[in-house]
PDB file of C-alpha atoms in Angstrom:
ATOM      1  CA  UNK A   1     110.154  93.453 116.522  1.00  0.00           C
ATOM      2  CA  UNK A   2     109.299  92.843 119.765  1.00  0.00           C
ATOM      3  CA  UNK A   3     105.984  92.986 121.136  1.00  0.00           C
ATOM      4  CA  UNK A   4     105.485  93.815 124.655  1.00  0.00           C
ATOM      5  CA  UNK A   5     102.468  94.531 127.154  1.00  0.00           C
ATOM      6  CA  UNK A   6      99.969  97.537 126.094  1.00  0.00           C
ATOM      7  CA  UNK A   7     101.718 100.042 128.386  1.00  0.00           C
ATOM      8  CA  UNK A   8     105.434 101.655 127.776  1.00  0.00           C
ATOM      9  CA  UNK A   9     107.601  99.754 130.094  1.00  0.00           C
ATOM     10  CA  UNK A  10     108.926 102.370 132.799  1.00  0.00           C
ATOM     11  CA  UNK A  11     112.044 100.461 133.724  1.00  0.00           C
ATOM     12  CA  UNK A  12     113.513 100.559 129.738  1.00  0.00           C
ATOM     13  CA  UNK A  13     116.522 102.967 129.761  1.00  0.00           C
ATOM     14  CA  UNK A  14     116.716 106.157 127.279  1.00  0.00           C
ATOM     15  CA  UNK A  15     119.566 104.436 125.287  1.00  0.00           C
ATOM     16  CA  UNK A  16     117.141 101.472 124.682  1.00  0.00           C
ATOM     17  CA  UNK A  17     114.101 104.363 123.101  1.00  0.00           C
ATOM     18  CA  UNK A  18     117.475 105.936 120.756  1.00  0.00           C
ATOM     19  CA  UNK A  19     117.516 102.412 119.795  1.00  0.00           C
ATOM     20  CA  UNK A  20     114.283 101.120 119.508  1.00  0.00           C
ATOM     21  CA  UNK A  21     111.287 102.147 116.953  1.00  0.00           C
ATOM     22  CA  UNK A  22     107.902 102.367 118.857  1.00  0.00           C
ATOM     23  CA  UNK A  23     104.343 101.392 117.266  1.00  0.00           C
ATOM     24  CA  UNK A  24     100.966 100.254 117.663  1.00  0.00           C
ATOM     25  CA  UNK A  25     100.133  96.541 116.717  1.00  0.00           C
ATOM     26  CA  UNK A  26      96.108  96.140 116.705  1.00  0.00           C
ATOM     27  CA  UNK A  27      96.242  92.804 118.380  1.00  0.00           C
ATOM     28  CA  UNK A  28      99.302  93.011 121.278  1.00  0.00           C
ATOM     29  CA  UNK A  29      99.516  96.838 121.536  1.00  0.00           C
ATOM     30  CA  UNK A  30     102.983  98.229 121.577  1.00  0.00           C
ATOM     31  CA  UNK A  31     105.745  96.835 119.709  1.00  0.00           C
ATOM     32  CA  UNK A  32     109.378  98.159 120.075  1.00  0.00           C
ATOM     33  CA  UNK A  33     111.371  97.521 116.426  1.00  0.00           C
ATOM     34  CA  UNK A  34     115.072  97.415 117.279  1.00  0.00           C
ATOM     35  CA  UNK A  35     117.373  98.588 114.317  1.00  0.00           C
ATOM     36  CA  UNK A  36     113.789  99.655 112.389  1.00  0.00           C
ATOM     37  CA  UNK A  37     116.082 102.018 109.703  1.00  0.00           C
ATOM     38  CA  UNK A  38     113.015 103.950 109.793  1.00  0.00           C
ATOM     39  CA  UNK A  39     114.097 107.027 112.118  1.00  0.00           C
ATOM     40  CA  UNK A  40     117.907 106.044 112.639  1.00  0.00           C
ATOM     41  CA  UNK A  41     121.012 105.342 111.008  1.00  0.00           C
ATOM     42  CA  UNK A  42     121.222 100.684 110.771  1.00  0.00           C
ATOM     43  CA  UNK A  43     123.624  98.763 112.708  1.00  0.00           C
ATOM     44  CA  UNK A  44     125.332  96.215 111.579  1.00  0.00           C
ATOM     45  CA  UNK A  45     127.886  93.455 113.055  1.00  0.00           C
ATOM     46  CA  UNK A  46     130.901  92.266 111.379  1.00  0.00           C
ATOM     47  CA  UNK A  47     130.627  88.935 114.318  1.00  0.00           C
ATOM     48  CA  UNK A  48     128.156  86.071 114.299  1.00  0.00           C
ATOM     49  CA  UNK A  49     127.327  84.592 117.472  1.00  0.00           C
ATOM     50  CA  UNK A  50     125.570  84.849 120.878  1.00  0.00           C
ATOM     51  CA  UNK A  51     128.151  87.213 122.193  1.00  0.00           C
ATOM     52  CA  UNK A  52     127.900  89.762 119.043  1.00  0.00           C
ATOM     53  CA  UNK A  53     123.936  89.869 119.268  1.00  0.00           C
ATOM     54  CA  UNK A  54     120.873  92.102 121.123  1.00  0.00           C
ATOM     55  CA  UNK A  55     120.727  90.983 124.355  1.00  0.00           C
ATOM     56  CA  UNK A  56     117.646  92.175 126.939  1.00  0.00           C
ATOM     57  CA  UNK A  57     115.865  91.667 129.548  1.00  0.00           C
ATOM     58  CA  UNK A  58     112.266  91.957 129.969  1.00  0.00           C
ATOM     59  CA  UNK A  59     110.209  92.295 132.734  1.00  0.00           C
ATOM     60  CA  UNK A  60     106.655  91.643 130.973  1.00  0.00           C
ATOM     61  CA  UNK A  61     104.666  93.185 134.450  1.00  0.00           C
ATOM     62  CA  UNK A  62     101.817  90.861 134.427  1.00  0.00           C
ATOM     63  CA  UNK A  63     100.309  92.908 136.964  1.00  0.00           C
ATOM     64  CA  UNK A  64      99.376  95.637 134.539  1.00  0.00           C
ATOM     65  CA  UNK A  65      97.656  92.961 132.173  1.00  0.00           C
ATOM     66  CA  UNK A  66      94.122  93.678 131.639  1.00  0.00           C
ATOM     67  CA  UNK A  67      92.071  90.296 132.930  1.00  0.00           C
ATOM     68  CA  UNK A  68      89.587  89.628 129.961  1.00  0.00           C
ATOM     69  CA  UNK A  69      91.833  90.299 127.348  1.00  0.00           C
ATOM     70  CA  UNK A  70      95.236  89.021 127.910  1.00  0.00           C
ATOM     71  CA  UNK A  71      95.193  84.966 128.233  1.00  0.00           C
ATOM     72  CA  UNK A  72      98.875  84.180 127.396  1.00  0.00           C
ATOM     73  CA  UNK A  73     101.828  86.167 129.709  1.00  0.00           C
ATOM     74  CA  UNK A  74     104.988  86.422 127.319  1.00  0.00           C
ATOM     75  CA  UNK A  75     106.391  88.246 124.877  1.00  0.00           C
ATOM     76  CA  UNK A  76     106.043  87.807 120.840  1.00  0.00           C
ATOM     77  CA  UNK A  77     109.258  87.992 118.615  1.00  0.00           C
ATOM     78  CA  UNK A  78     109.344  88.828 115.207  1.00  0.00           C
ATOM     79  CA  UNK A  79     112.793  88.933 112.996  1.00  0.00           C
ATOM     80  CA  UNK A  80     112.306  91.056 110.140  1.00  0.00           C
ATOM     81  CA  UNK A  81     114.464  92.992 107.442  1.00  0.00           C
ATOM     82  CA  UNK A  82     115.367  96.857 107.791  1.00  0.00           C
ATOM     83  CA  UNK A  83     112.278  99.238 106.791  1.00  0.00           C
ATOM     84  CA  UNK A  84     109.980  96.486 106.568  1.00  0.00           C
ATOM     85  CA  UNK A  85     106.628  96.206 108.010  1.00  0.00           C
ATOM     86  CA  UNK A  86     106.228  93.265 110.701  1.00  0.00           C
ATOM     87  CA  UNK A  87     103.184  91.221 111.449  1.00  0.00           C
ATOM     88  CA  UNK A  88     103.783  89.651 114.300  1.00  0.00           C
ATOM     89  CA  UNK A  89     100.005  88.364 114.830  1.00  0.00           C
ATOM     90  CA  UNK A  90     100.705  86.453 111.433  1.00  0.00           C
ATOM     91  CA  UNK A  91     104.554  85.289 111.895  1.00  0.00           C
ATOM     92  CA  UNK A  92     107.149  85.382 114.574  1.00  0.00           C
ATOM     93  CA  UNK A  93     106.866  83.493 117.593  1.00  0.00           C
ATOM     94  CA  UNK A  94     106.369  83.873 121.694  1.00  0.00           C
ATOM     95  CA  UNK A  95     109.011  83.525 124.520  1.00  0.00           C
ATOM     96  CA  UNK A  96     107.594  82.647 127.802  1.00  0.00           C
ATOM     97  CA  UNK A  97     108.519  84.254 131.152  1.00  0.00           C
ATOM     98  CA  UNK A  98     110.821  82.493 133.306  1.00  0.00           C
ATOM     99  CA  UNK A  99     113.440  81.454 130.757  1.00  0.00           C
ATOM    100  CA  UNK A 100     116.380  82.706 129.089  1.00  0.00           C
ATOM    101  CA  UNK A 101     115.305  81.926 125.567  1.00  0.00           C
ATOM    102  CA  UNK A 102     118.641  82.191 123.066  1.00  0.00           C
ATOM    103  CA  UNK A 103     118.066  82.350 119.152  1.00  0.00           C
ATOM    104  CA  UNK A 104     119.929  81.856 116.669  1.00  0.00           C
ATOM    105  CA  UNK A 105     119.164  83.210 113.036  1.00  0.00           C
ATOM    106  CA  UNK A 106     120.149  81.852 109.535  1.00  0.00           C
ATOM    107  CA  UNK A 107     119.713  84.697 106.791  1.00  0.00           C
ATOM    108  CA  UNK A 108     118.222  83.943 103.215  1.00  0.00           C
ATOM    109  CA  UNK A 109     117.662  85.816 100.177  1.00  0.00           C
ATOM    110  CA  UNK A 110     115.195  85.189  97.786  1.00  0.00           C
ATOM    111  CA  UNK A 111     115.467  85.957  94.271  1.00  0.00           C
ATOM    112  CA  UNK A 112     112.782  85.823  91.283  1.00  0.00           C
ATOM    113  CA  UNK A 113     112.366  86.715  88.023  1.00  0.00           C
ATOM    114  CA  UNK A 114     109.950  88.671  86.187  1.00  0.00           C
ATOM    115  CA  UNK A 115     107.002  87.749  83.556  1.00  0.00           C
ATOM    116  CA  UNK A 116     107.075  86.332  80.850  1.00  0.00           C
ATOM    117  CA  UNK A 117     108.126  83.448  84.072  1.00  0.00           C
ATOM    118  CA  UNK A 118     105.915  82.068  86.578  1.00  0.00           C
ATOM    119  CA  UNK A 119     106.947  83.901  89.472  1.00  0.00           C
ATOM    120  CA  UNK A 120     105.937  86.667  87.512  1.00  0.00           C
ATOM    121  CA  UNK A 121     107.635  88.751  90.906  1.00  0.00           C
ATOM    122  CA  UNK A 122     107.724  92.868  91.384  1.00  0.00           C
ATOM    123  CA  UNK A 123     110.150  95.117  92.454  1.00  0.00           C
ATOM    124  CA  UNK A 124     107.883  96.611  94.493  1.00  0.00           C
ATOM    125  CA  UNK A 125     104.717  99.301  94.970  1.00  0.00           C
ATOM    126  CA  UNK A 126     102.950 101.522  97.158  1.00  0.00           C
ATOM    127  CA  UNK A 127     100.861 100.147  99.660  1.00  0.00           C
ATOM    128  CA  UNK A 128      98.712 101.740 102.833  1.00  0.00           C
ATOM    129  CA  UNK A 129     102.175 100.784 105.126  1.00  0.00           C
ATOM    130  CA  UNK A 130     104.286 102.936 102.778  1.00  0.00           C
ATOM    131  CA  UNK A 131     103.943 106.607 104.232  1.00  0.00           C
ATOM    132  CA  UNK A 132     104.423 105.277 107.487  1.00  0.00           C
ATOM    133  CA  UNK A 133     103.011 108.275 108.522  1.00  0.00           C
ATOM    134  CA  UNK A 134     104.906 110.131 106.910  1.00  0.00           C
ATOM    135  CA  UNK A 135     108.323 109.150 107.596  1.00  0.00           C
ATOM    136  CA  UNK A 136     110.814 106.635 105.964  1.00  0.00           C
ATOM    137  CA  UNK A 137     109.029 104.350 103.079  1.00  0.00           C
ATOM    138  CA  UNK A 138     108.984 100.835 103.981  1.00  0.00           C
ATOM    139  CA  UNK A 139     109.799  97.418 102.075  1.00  0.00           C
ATOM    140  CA  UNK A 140     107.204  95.999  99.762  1.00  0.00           C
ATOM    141  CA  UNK A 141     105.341  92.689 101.158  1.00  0.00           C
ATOM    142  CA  UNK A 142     102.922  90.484  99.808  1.00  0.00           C
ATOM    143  CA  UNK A 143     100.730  91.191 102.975  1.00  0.00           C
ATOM    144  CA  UNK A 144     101.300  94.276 103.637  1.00  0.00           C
ATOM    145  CA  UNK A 145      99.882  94.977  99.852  1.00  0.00           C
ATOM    146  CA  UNK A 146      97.058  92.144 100.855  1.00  0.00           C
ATOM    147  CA  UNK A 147      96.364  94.072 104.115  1.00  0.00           C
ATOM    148  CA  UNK A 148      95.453  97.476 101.941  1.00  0.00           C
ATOM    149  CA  UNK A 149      93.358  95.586  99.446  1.00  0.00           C
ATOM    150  CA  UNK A 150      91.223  94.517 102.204  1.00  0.00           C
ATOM    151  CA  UNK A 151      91.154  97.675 104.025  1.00  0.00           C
ATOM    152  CA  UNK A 152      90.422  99.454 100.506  1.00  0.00           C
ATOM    153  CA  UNK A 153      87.204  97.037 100.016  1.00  0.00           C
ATOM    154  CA  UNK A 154      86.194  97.333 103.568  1.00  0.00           C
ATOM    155  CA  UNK A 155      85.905 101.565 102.662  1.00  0.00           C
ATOM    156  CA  UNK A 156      84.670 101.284  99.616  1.00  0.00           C
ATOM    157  CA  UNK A 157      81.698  98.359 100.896  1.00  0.00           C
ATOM    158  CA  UNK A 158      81.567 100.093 104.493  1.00  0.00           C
ATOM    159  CA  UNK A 159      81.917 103.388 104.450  1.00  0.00           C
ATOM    160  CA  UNK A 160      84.472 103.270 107.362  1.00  0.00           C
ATOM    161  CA  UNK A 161      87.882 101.650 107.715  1.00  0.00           C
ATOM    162  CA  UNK A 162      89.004  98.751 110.147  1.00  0.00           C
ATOM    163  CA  UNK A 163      91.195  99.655 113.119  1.00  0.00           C
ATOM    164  CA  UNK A 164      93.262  96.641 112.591  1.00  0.00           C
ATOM    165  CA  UNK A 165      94.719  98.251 109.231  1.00  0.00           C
ATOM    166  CA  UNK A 166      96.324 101.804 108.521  1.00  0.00           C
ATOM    167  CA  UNK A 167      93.513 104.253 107.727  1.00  0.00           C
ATOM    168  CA  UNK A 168      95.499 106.795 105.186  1.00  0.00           C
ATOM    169  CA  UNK A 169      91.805 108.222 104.366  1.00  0.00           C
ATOM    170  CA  UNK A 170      91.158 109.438 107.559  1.00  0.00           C
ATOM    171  CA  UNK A 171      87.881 107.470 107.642  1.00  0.00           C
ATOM    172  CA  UNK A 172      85.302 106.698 110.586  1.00  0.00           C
ATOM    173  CA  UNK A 173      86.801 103.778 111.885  1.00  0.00           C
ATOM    174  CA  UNK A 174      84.260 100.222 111.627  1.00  0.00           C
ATOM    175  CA  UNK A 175      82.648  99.470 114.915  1.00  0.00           C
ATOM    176  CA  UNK A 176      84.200  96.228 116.725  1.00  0.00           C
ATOM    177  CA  UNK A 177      81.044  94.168 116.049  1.00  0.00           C
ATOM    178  CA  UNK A 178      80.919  95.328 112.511  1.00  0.00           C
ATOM    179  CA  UNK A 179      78.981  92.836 110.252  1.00  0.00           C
ATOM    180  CA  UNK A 180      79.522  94.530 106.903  1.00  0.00           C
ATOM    181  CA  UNK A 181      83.728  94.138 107.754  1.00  0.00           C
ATOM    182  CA  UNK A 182      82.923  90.331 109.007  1.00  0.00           C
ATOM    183  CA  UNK A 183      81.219  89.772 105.692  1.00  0.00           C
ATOM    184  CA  UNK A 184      84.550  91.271 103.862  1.00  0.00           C
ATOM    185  CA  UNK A 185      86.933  89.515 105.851  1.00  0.00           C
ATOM    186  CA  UNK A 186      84.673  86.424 105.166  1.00  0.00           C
ATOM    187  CA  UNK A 187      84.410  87.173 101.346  1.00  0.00           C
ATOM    188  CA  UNK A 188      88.315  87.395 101.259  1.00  0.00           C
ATOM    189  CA  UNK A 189      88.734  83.768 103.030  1.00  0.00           C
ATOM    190  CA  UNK A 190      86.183  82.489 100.620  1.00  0.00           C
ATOM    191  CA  UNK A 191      88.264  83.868  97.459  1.00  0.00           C
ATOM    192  CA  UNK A 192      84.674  86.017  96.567  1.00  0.00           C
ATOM    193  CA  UNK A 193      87.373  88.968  96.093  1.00  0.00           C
ATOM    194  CA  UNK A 194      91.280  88.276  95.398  1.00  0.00           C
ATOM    195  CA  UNK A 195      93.760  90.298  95.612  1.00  0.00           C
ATOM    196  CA  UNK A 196      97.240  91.496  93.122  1.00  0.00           C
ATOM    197  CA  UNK A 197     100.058  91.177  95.339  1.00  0.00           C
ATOM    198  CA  UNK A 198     102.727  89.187  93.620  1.00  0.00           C
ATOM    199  CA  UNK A 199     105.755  88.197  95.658  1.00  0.00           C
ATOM    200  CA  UNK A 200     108.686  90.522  95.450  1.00  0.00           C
ATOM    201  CA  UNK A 201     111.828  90.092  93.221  1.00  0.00           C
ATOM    202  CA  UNK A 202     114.242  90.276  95.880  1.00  0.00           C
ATOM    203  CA  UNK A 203     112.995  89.255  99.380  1.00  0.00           C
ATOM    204  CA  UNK A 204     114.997  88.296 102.292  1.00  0.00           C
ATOM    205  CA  UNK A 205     113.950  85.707 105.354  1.00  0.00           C
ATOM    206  CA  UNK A 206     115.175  84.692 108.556  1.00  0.00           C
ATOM    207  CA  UNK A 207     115.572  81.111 109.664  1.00  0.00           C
ATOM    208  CA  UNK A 208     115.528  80.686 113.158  1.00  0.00           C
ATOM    209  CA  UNK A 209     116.972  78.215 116.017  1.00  0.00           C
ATOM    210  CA  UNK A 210     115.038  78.450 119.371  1.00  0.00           C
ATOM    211  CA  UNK A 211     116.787  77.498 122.507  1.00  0.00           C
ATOM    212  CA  UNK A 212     115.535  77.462 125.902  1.00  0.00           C
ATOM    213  CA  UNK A 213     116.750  77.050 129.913  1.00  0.00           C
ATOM    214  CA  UNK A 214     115.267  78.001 133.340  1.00  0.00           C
ATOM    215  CA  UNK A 215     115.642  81.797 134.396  1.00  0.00           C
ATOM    216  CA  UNK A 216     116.470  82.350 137.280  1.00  0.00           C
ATOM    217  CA  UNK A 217     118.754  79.122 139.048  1.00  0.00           C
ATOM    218  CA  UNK A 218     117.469  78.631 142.366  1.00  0.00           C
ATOM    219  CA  UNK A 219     121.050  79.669 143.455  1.00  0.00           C
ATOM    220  CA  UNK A 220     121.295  83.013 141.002  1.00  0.00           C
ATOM    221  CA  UNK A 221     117.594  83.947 142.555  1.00  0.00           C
ATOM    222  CA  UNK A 222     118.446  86.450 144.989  1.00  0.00           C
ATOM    223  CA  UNK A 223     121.379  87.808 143.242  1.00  0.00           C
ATOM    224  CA  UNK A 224     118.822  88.467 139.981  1.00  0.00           C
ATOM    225  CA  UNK A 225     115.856  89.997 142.493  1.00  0.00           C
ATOM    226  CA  UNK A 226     118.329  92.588 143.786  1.00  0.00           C
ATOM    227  CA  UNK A 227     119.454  93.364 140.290  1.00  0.00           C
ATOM    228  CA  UNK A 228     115.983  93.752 139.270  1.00  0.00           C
ATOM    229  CA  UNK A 229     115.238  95.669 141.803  1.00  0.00           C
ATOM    230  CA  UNK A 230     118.160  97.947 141.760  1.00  0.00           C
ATOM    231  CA  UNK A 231     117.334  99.204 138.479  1.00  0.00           C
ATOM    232  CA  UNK A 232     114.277 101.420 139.644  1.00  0.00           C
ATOM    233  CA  UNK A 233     110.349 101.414 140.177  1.00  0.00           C
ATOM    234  CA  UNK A 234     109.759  99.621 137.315  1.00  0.00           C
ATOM    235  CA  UNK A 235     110.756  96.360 138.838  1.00  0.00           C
ATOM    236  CA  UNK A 236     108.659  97.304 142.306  1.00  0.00           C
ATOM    237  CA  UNK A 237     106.507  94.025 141.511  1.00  0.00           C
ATOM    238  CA  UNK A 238     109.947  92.087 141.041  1.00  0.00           C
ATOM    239  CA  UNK A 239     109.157  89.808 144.982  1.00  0.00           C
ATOM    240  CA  UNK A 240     105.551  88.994 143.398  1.00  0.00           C
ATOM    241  CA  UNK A 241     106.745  88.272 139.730  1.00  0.00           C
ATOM    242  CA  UNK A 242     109.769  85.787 141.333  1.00  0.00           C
ATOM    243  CA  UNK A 243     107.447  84.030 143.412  1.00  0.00           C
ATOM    244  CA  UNK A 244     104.750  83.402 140.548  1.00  0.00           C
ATOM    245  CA  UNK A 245     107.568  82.009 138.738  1.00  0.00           C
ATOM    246  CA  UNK A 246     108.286  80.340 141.605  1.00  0.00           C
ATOM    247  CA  UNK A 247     105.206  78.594 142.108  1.00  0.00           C
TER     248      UNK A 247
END
């Protein structure tokens, strides 16, 4: 997943939308899931390495950000399994502008075993991600089951739903400043309400190796603006962008 500024970049060509899943994160807007299994066929590569791996570039348009809301300029990153919900405001991590930021990525599965053991682990249920809205199902996660819990108190305690959850009820959604959905958000950090989510029976993670140089050279700098600006309007700003970067 990769999250990118609230408005749907102009510049991003029509194989990258075949490609690429689009949705709405509550926190940093849109998010584009590459390779989502949701609406497409997966992809998979037979190669490991650099050369065998998504490669983009991004022009994040800090122009368009919106001045009291956005205080960091970047780009959040969040490596996640096939048909599984991300969260990137509670995992994944940020790639600032002006580099070329490689990563490398170390797969792990996870395997449990049922009760009568400790791990006491499921294979899996519903939650309020699972529709999707109406299309594919998605992968079980502990938070995406402790995400509906809370949502499911907050509508049963405040007779509306939050906006930063799914709302499959179709409720009123909670005012911004709303201090019955502070109080449940403050009842479930105090453990006043828990939660059933046990961890799955078969999960899988992704370890990952961050690597970072300056982007542009000083010497590839005017080769890279013409580039940029070659590939249409929606790298007009590309002069202002290089010389922030610059600076």
């Amino acid at each position: 997943m990769i999250v990118l500024p609230s408005k749907r970049p102009k510049y991003i060509c029509e194989f990258c939308f075949r490609n690429f899943t689009e949705s709405l994160n509550y926190k940093y807007g849109n998010c584009f899931t590459f390779n989502s299994g949701r609406e497409m066929e997966i992809w998979q590569s037979s190669k490991s390495g650099p050369l065998y791996g998504l490669t983009l570039d991004l022009n994040i348009e800090q122009s368009d950000y919106i001045e009291a809301l956005t205080q960091n300029a970047g780009v959040r990153v969040l490596v996640t399994s096939a048909n599984k919900i991300g969260f990137p405001e509670d995992s994944g991590f940020s790639i600032a502008p002006g580099y070329s930021t490689s990563v490398g990525l170390k797969f792990l599965k996870i395997s449990r075993l049922k009760s009568p053991y400790k791990s006491n682990c499921t294979d899996g249920f519903h939650t309020i991600y699972s529709a999707n809205g109406g299309k594919a199902q998605t992968r079980y996660s502990v938070k995406a089951c402790q995400n509906g819990c809370i949502q499911t108190q907050i509508a049963s305690t405040c007779n509306c739903s939050a906006a930063a959850y799914p709302n499959p009820w179709n409720n009123t959604i909670c005012p911004s400043d709303d201090k019955c959905v502070d109080k449940v958000l403050g009842d479930y950090r105090d453990e006043e309400f828990t939660c059933d989510c046990p961890q799955s029976c078969v999960a899988f993670d992704y370890g990952v190796t961050i690597s970072q140089s300056k982007w542009p050279s000083a010497r590839y700098q005017a080769t890279s603006l013409t580039n940029l600006k070659n590939k249409g309007a929606g790298f007009k700003n590309a002069d202002a962008d290089f010389q922030a970067l610059a600076d």
